[in-house]
Coordinates of C-alpha atoms in Angstrom, one line a residue:
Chain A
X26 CA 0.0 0.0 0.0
X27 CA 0.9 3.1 -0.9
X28 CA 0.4 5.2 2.1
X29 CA 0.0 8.7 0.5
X30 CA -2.7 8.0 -1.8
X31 CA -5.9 6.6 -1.1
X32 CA -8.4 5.5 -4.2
X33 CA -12.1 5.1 -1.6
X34 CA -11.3 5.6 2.0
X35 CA -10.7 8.0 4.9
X36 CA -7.4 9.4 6.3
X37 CA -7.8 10.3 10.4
X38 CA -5.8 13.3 10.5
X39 CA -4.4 15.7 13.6
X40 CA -4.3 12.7 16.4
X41 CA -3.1 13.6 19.5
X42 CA 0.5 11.3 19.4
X43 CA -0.1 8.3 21.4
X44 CA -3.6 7.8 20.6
X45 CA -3.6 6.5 17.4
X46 CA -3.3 2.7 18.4
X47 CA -6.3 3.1 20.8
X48 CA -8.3 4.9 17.8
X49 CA -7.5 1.8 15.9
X50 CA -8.7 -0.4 18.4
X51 CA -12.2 2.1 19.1
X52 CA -13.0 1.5 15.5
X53 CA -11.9 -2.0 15.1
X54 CA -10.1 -1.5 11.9
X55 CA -7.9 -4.9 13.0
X56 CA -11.5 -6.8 12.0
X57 CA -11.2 -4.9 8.2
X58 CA -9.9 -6.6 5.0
X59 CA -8.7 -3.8 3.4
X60 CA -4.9 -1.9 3.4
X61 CA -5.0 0.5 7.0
X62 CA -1.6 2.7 7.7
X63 CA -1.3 4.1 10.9
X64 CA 1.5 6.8 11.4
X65 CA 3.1 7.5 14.9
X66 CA 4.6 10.5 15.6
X67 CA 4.3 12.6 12.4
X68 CA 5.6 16.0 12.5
X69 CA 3.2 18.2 12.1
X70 CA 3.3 22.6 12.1
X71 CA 0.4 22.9 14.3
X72 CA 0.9 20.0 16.9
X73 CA 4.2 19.4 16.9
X74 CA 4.0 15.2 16.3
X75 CA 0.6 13.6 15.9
X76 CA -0.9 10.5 15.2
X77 CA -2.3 9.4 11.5
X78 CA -4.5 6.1 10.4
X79 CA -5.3 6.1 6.5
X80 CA -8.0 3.6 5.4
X81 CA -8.3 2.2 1.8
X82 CA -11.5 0.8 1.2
X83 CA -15.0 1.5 1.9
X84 CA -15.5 1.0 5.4
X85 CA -18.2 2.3 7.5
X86 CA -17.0 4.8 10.3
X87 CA -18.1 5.4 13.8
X88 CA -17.8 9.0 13.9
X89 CA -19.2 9.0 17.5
X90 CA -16.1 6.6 18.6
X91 CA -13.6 9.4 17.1
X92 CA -15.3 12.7 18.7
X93 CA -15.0 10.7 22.1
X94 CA -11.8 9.3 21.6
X95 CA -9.7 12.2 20.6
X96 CA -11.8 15.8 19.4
X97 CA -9.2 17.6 17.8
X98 CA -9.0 15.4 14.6
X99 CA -10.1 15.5 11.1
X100 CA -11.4 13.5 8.6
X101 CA -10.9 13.6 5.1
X102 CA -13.1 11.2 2.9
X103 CA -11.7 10.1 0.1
X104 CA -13.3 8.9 -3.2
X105 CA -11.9 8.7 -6.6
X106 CA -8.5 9.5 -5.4
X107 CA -9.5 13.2 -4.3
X108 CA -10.3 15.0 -1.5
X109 CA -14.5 15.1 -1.1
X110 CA -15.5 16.4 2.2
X111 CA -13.2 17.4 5.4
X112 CA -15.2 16.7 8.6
X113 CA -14.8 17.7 12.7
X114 CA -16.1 15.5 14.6
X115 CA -17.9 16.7 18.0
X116 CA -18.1 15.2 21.1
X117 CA -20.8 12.7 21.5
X118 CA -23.3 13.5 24.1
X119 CA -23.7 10.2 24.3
X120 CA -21.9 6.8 24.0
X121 CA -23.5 3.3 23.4
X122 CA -21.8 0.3 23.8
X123 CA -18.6 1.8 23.0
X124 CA -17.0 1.7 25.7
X125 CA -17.2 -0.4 28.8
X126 CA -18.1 0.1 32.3
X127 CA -15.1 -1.6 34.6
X128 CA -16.9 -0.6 37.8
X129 CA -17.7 -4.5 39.4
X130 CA -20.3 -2.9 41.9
X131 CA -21.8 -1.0 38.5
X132 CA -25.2 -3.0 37.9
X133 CA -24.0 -3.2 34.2
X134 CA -21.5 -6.3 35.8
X135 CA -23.8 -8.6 36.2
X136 CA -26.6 -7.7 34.0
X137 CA -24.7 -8.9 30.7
X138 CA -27.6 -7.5 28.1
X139 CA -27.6 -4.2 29.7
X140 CA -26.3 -1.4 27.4
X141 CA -23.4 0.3 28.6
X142 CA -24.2 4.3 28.1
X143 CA -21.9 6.6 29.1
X144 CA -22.4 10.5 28.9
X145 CA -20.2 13.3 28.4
X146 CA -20.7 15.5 31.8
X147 CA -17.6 18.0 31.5
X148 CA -17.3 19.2 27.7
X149 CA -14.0 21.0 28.8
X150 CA -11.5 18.0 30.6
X151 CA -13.4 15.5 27.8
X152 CA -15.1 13.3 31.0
X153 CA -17.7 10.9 29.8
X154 CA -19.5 8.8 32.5
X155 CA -21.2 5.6 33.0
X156 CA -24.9 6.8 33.5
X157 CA -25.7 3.8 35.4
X158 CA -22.5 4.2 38.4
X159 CA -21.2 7.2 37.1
X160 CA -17.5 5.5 37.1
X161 CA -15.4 8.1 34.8
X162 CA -14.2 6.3 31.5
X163 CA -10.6 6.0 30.9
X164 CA -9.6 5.6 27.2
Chain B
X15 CA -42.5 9.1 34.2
X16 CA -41.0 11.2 37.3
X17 CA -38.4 9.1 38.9
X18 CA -36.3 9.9 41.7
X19 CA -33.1 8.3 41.4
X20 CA -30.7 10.8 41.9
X21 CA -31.0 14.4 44.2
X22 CA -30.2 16.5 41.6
X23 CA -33.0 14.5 39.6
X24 CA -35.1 17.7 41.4
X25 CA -34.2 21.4 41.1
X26 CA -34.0 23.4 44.5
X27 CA -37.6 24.4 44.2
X28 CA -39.1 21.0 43.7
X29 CA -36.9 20.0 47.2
X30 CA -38.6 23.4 48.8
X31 CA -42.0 22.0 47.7
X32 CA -41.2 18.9 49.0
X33 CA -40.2 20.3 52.7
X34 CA -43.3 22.5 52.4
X35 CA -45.7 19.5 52.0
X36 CA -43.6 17.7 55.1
X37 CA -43.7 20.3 57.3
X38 CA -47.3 20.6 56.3
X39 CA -48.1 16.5 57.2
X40 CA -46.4 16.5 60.4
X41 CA -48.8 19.7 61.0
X42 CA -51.7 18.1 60.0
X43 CA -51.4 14.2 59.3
X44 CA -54.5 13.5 59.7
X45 CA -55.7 15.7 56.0
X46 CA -53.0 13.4 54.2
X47 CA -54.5 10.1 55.7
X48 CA -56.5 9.0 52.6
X49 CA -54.8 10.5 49.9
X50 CA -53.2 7.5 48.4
X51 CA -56.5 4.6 49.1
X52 CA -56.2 2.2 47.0
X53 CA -52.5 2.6 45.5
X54 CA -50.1 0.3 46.3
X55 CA -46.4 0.9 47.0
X56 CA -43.9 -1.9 45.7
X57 CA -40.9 -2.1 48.1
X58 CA -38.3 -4.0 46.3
X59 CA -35.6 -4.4 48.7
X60 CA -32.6 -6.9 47.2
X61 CA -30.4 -5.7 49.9
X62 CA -31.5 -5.8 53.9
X63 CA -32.8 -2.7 55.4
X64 CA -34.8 -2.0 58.2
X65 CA -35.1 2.4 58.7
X66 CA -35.4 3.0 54.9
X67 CA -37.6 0.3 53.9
X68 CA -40.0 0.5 57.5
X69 CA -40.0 4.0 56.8
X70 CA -41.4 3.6 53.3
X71 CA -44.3 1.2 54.4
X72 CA -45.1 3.7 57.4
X73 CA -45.0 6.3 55.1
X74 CA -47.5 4.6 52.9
X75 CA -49.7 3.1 55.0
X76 CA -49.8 6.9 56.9
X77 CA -51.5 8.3 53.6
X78 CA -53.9 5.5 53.2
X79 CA -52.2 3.1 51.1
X80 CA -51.2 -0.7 50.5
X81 CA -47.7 -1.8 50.3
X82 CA -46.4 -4.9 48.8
X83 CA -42.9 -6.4 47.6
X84 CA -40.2 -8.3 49.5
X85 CA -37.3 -7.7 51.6
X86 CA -34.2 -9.7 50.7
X87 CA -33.0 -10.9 46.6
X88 CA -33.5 -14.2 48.0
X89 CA -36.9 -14.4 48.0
X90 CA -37.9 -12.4 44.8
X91 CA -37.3 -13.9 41.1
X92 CA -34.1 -12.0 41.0
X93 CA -32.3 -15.5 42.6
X94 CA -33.9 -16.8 39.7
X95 CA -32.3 -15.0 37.1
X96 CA -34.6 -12.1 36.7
X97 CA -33.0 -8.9 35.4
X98 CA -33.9 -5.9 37.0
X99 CA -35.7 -4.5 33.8
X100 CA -38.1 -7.5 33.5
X101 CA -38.8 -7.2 37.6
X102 CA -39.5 -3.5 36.9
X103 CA -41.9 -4.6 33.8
X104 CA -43.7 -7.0 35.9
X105 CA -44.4 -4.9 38.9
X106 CA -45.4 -2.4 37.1
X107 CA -48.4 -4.6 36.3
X108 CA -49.2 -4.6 40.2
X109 CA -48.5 -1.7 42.2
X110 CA -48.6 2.2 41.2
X111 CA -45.1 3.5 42.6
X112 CA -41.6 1.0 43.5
X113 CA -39.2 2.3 45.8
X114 CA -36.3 0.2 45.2
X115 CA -33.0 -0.7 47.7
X116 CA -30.2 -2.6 45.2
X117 CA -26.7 -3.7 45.7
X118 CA -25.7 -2.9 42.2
X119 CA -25.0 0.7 41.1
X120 CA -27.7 1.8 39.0
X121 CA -30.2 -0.7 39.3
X122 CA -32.9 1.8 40.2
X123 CA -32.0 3.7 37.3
X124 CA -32.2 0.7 34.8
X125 CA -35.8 -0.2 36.8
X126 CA -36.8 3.5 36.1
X127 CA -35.9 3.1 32.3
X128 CA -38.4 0.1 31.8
X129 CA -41.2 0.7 34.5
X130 CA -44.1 2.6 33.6
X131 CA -45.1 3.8 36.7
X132 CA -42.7 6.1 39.2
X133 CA -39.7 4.7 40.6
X134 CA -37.8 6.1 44.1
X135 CA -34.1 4.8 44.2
X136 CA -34.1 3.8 48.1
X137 CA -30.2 3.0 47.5
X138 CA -28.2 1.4 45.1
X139 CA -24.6 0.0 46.8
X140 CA -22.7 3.3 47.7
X141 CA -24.0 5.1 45.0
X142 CA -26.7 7.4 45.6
X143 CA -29.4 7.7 48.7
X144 CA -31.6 10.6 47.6
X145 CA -34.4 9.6 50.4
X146 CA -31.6 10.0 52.9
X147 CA -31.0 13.1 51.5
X148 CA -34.5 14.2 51.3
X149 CA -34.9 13.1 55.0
X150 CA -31.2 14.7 56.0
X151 CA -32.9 17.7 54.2
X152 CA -35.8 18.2 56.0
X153 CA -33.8 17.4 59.5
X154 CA -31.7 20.6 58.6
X155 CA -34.8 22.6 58.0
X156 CA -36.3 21.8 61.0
X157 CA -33.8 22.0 63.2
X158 CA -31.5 25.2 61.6
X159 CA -33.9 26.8 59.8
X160 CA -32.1 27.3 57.0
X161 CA -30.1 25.7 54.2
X162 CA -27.4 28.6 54.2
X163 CA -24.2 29.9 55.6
X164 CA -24.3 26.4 58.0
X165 CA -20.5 24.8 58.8
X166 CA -20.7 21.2 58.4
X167 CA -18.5 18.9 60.1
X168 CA -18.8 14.9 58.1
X169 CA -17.1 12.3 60.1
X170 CA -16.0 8.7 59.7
X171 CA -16.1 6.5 56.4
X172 CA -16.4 9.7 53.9
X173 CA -15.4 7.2 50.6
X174 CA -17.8 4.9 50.7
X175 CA -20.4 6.8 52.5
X176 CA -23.0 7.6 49.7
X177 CA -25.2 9.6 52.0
X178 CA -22.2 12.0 52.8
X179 CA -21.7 12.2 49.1
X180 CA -25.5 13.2 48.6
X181 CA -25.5 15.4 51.0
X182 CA -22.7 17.6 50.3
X183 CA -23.8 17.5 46.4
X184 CA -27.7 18.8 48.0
X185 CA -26.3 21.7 50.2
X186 CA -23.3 23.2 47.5
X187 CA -26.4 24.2 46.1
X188 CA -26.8 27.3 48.7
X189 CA -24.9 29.7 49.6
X190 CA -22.1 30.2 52.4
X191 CA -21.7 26.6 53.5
X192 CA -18.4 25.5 54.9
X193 CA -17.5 22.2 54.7
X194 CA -15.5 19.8 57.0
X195 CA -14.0 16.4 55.9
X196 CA -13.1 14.4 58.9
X197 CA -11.9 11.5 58.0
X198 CA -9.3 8.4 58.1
X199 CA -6.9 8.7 55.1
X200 CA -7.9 5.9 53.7
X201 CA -11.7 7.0 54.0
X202 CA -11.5 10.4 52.6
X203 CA -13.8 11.6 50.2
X204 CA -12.9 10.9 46.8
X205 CA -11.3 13.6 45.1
X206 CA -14.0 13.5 41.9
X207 CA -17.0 15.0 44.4
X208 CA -14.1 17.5 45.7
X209 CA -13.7 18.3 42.0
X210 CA -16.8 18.4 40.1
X211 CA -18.8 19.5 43.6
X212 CA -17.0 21.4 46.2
X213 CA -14.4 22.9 43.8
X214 CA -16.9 23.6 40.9
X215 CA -18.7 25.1 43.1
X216 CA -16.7 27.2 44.9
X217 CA -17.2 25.8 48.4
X218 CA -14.7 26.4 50.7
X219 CA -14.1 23.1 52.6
X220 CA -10.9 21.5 55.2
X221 CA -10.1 18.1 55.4
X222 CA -8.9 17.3 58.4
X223 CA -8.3 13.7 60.6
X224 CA -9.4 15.7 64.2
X225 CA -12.8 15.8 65.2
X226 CA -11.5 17.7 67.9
X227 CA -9.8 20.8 66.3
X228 CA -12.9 21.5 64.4
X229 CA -15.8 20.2 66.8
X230 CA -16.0 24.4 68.5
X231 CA -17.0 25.6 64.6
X232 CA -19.4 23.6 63.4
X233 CA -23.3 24.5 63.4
X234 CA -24.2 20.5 61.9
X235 CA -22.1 17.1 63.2
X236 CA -23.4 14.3 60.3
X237 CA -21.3 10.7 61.8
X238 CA -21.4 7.8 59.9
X239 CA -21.1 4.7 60.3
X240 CA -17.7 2.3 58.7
X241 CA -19.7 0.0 56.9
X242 CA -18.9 -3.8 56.8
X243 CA -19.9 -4.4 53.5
X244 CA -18.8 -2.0 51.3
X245 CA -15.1 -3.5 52.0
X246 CA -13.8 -6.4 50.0
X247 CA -10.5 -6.6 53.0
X248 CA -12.1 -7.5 56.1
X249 CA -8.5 -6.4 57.9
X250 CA -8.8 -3.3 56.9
X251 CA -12.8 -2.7 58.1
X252 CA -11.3 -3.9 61.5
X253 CA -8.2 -1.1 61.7
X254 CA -10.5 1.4 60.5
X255 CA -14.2 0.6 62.5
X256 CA -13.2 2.3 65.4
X257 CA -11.2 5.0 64.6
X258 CA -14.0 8.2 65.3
X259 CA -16.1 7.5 68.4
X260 CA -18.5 10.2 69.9
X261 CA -18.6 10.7 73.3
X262 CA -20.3 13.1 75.7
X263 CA -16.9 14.4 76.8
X264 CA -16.4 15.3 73.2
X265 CA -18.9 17.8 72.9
X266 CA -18.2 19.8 75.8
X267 CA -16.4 22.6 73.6
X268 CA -19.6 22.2 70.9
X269 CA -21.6 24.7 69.7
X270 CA -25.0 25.0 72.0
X271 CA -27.1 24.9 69.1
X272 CA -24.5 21.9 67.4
X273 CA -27.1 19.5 65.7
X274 CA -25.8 15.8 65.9
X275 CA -26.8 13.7 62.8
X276 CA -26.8 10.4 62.0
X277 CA -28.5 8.3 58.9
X278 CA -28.5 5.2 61.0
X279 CA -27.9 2.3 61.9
X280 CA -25.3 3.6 64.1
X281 CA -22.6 0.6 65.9
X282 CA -20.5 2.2 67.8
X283 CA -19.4 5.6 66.5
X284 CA -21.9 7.9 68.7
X285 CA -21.9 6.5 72.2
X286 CA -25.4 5.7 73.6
X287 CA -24.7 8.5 76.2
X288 CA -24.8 11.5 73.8
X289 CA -28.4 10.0 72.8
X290 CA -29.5 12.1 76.6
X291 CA -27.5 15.1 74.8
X292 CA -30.8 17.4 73.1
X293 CA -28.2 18.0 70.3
X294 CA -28.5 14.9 69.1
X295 CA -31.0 14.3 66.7
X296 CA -30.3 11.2 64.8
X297 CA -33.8 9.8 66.1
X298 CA -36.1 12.7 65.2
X299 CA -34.1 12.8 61.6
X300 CA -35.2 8.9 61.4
X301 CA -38.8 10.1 62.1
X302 CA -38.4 13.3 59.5
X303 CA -37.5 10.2 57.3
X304 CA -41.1 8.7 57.3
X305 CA -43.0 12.5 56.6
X306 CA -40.2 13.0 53.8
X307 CA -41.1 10.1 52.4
X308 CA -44.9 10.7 52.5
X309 CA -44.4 14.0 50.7
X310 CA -42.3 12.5 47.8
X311 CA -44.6 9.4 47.6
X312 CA -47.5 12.1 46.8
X313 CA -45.6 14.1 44.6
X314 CA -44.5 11.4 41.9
X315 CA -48.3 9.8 42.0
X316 CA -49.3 13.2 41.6
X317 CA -47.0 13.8 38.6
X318 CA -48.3 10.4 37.3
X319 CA -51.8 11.1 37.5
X320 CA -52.3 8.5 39.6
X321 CA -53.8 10.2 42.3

């Protein structure tokens, strides 16, 4: 694969460095069939190094999964080898079955159909929440 | 549907409505007696209890109603398997209002979510107790006066203690309230209700591990007890049970006006000679318990349309 041009796909741009492996994880790219870069510790102007995973293929994407793991990136979808929409993501309000509540007195530990919903309760330190225990998710 | 599950589930104004109507039974019971005939109030208690789930039935049978449910997981469906949903489904079927007392963390909440008819969290493990609360509440109203410029002096387990937590989260609501963490190191409160509560709102508090060096300031003494069960190390319960213990000889530099609280079942920690003290109220609090209770029953059947 060549990593610097992508035919159909999406290239996660402006990850915090570090959190690129988790991201990959989040969206479960390891369970995908097509070609998947992901670049550690890029220079870049604005962040100094960050954190890029370029997808070739049609794939869907969990937006939600990327505005909770890391806000600050972009996405740029690809199709027909150019550049057709550049997207933000926001910070989900709210998070289903994305990530998992660790709290063993949580009710969600030994109710194994339960959906584990965590909300965002401080937009500013990025603090999402189990709404069930209220145990404070750690990516 | 109008749950309570959490305090701050109701704004201040509902919780002043809610002290109004109180204040307003314990004047005049005998109006409130038949308000709820005929409703039933399911008390679904997977967790022993005697004050909070007592308190309920009182409560209910006091404004004319019929309580039914059980009192330990044991004998409900829930040692059968049940999920707390379908439990919630099928007694909706039955009774008009559940108070529920769980073991889990947010099993009211998830009973709330698929009941149809109001549900009041009566405690979930050491998550929340907003009845407590409520009752704690009205205790300071009757006895203070006033939910303002009070210094509040918590004592004992303040980590696992979900009625502390509660409480301090009810009163950073109003103004000028200082708070005092007395605690064990290893029971101290946990630093996200310093954060998100007392820091975000801006209320000055000490933490302290001397009852002593702070007793003279405070208007309001809530002790609590170490509970048993909320530790998976049974060593560490026993190095840490007796660590705050009130005794007469420890008041004698309190306030006069000092109100003693307690949410009860006390072991040790308050000695059974401060009970003579008239600042120690952790009796008439459990009795504030029942007319709090009677209020909140009304309001959420009200807000049903059930009665």
């Amino acid at each position: 694969m060549n990593i610097d041009s992508i035919k159909d796909g999406f290239v996660i741009d402006h990850i915090t460095a570090g959190r690129g492996m988790r991201i990959y994880e989040l969206l479960e790219l390891d369970k995908i069939d097509c070609p998947v870069a992901i670049i550690m510790n890029a220079g870049s102007k604005k962040m100094g190094k960050k954190d890029i995973i370029k997808v070739d293929g049609n794939v869907p994407l969990n937006l939600e999964v990327i505005g909770y793991a890391d806000p600050k990136v972009t996405v740029n979808i690809i199709k027909d080898s150019k550049l057709c929409e550049k997207l933000t993501i926001p910070m989900p309000e709210t998070l289903t079955n994305v990530i998992f509540c660790k709290n063993p007195r949580c009710i969600t530990s030994v109710e194994q159909e339960l959906e584990h919903i965590f909300k965002l309760t401080d937009r500013d330190e990025n603090v999402y929440r189990c709404i069930y225990c209220e145990t404070k998710a750690s990516l | 549907m109008k749950s309570l599950i959490d305090i701050l589930d109701f704004t201040v104004e509902e919780i002043d409505e809610l002290l109004v109507v109180a204040n307003d039974i314990i004047a005049d019971p005998k109006k409130y007696s038949e308000m709820c005939k005929g409703k039933k109030l399911a008390t679904l208690f997977f967790e022993p209890s005697t004050r909070t789930r007592l308190s309920f039935e009182a409560a209910m049978y006091e404004l004319g109603g019929n309580v039914l449910g059980f009192s330990e997981a044991a004998s409900s469906s829930s040692a059968k398997g049940e999920s707390v949903a379908d439990t919630a489904k099928m007694i909706s079927c039955y009774a008009d209002i559940i108070a529920m007392r769980h073991p889990k963390e947010g099993a009211p909440l998830v009973a709330a979510m698929n009941a149809s008819i109001p549900v009041i969290n009566a405690g979930d493990g050491g998550h929340n107790h907003p009845t407590q609360t409520l009752t704690d509440l009205l205790t300071i109203n009757r006895e203070k006066g006033r939910f303002d410029n009070l210094k509040i002096g918590f004592c004992g387990d303040l980590k696992f203690g979900r009625t502390v937590h509660s409480l301090i989260n009810a009163m950073s609501r109003y103004e000028g309230n200082k708070v005092y963490l007395v605690s064990p190191t290893e029971l101290k409160l946990p630093d996200y209700v310093k954060k998100d509560v007392l820091d975000k709102k801006n209320i000055e508090y000490i933490e302290t591990q001397s009852l002593d060096e702070v007793m003279p300031e405070l208007d309001i003494l809530y002790m609590t007890r170490v509970q048993r069960e909320r530790f998976f190390n049974e060593e560490e319960y026993l190095r840490l049970k007796d660590r705050y213990i009130l005794v007469p000889e420890k008041l004698t530099n309190a306030k006069e006006d000092l109100i003693i609280m307690h949410p009860l079942p006390r072991v040790n920690e308050i000695s059974v000679k401060v009970d003579e003290d008239k600042r120690a109220c952790y009796f008439r609090q459990a009795l504030y318990g029942k007319y709090i209770r009677m209020a909140l029953i009304l309001k959420l059947l009200k807000e049903a349309g059930t009665i």
